[in-house]
Amino acid sequence: MKMVFEEDLFDSPPAYEDIYPNKIGCDLISKQKLSKEIDNLLELRDEYCRTYFTKHQVWPEGEGTYKGEMDWKGRRSGHGRMVWDDGHKIYVGGWIKDQMEGEG
């Protein structure tokens, strides 16, 4: 059983910064690390039977960068990855005539 003294009752609690120093910095580092892990997971690996192109432009669904196969008209077609500039959306999967096809 712990003894509580009267002077302990009037101490103020520790500051948040004292308990969690550099918490904001740690969150930023963990988000960057997570972002790299997601990029590695969603990375397109070069295959001998596929040719990947990279194209950045304003697409019908928003501005972003596409890396993947394209048809002879320059449309997204085949396997590819689309990363929108807002950073909140990434699609990896099939494309047909500039449209996402199937589940990404």
mmCIF file with all atom_site columns, N, CA and C in Angstrom, residues 4 7 24-26 38 45 47 104:
data_model
loop_
_atom_site.group_PDB
_atom_site.id
_atom_site.type_symbol
_atom_site.label_atom_id
_atom_site.label_alt_id
_atom_site.label_comp_id
_atom_site.label_asym_id
_atom_site.label_entity_id
_atom_site.label_seq_id
_atom_site.pdbx_PDB_ins_code
_atom_site.Cartn_x
_atom_site.Cartn_y
_atom_site.Cartn_z
_atom_site.occupancy
_atom_site.B_iso_or_equiv
_atom_site.pdbx_formal_charge
_atom_site.auth_seq_id
_atom_site.auth_comp_id
_atom_site.auth_asym_id
_atom_site.auth_atom_id
_atom_site.pdbx_PDB_model_num
ATOM 1  N N  . VAL A 1 4   ? 0.220  8.291  0.727   1.00 0.00 ? 4   VAL A N  1
ATOM 2  C CA . VAL A 1 4   ? 0.033  9.560  0.026   1.00 0.00 ? 4   VAL A CA 1
ATOM 3  C C  . VAL A 1 4   ? 0.225  10.673 1.038   1.00 0.00 ? 4   VAL A C  1
ATOM 4  N N  . GLU A 1 7   ? 1.545  17.011 0.596   1.00 0.00 ? 7   GLU A N  1
ATOM 5  C CA . GLU A 1 7   ? 2.185  17.839 -0.432  1.00 0.00 ? 7   GLU A CA 1
ATOM 6  C C  . GLU A 1 7   ? 2.044  17.226 -1.832  1.00 0.00 ? 7   GLU A C  1
ATOM 7  N N  . ILE A 1 24  ? 5.138  14.862 -32.084 1.00 0.00 ? 24  ILE A N  1
ATOM 8  C CA . ILE A 1 24  ? 4.798  15.301 -33.433 1.00 0.00 ? 24  ILE A CA 1
ATOM 9  C C  . ILE A 1 24  ? 5.856  14.808 -34.414 1.00 0.00 ? 24  ILE A C  1
ATOM 10 N N  . GLY A 1 25  ? 7.115  14.918 -34.052 1.00 0.00 ? 25  GLY A N  1
ATOM 11 C CA . GLY A 1 25  ? 8.190  14.441 -34.905 1.00 0.00 ? 25  GLY A CA 1
ATOM 12 C C  . GLY A 1 25  ? 8.108  12.951 -35.136 1.00 0.00 ? 25  GLY A C  1
ATOM 13 N N  . CYS A 1 26  ? 7.755  12.190 -34.104 1.00 0.00 ? 26  CYS A N  1
ATOM 14 C CA . CYS A 1 26  ? 7.624  10.734 -34.236 1.00 0.00 ? 26  CYS A CA 1
ATOM 15 C C  . CYS A 1 26  ? 6.486  10.385 -35.175 1.00 0.00 ? 26  CYS A C  1
ATOM 16 N N  . ILE A 1 38  ? 4.090  1.557  -48.131 1.00 0.00 ? 38  ILE A N  1
ATOM 17 C CA . ILE A 1 38  ? 2.963  1.452  -49.059 1.00 0.00 ? 38  ILE A CA 1
ATOM 18 C C  . ILE A 1 38  ? 3.462  1.558  -50.489 1.00 0.00 ? 38  ILE A C  1
ATOM 19 N N  . ARG A 1 45  ? 6.594  -3.830 -60.605 1.00 0.00 ? 45  ARG A N  1
ATOM 20 C CA . ARG A 1 45  ? 7.875  -4.475 -60.874 1.00 0.00 ? 45  ARG A CA 1
ATOM 21 C C  . ARG A 1 45  ? 8.006  -4.711 -62.374 1.00 0.00 ? 45  ARG A C  1
ATOM 22 N N  . GLU A 1 47  ? 8.623  -6.346 -65.687 1.00 0.00 ? 47  GLU A N  1
ATOM 23 C CA . GLU A 1 47  ? 8.548  -7.708 -66.168 1.00 0.00 ? 47  GLU A CA 1
ATOM 24 C C  . GLU A 1 47  ? 8.996  -7.711 -67.621 1.00 0.00 ? 47  GLU A C  1
ATOM 25 N N  . GLY A 1 104 ? -8.914 -2.811 -57.769 1.00 0.00 ? 104 GLY A N  1
ATOM 26 C CA . GLY A 1 104 ? -7.524 -2.380 -57.692 1.00 0.00 ? 104 GLY A CA 1
ATOM 27 C C  . GLY A 1 104 ? -6.964 -2.590 -56.319 1.00 0.00 ? 104 GLY A C  1
#
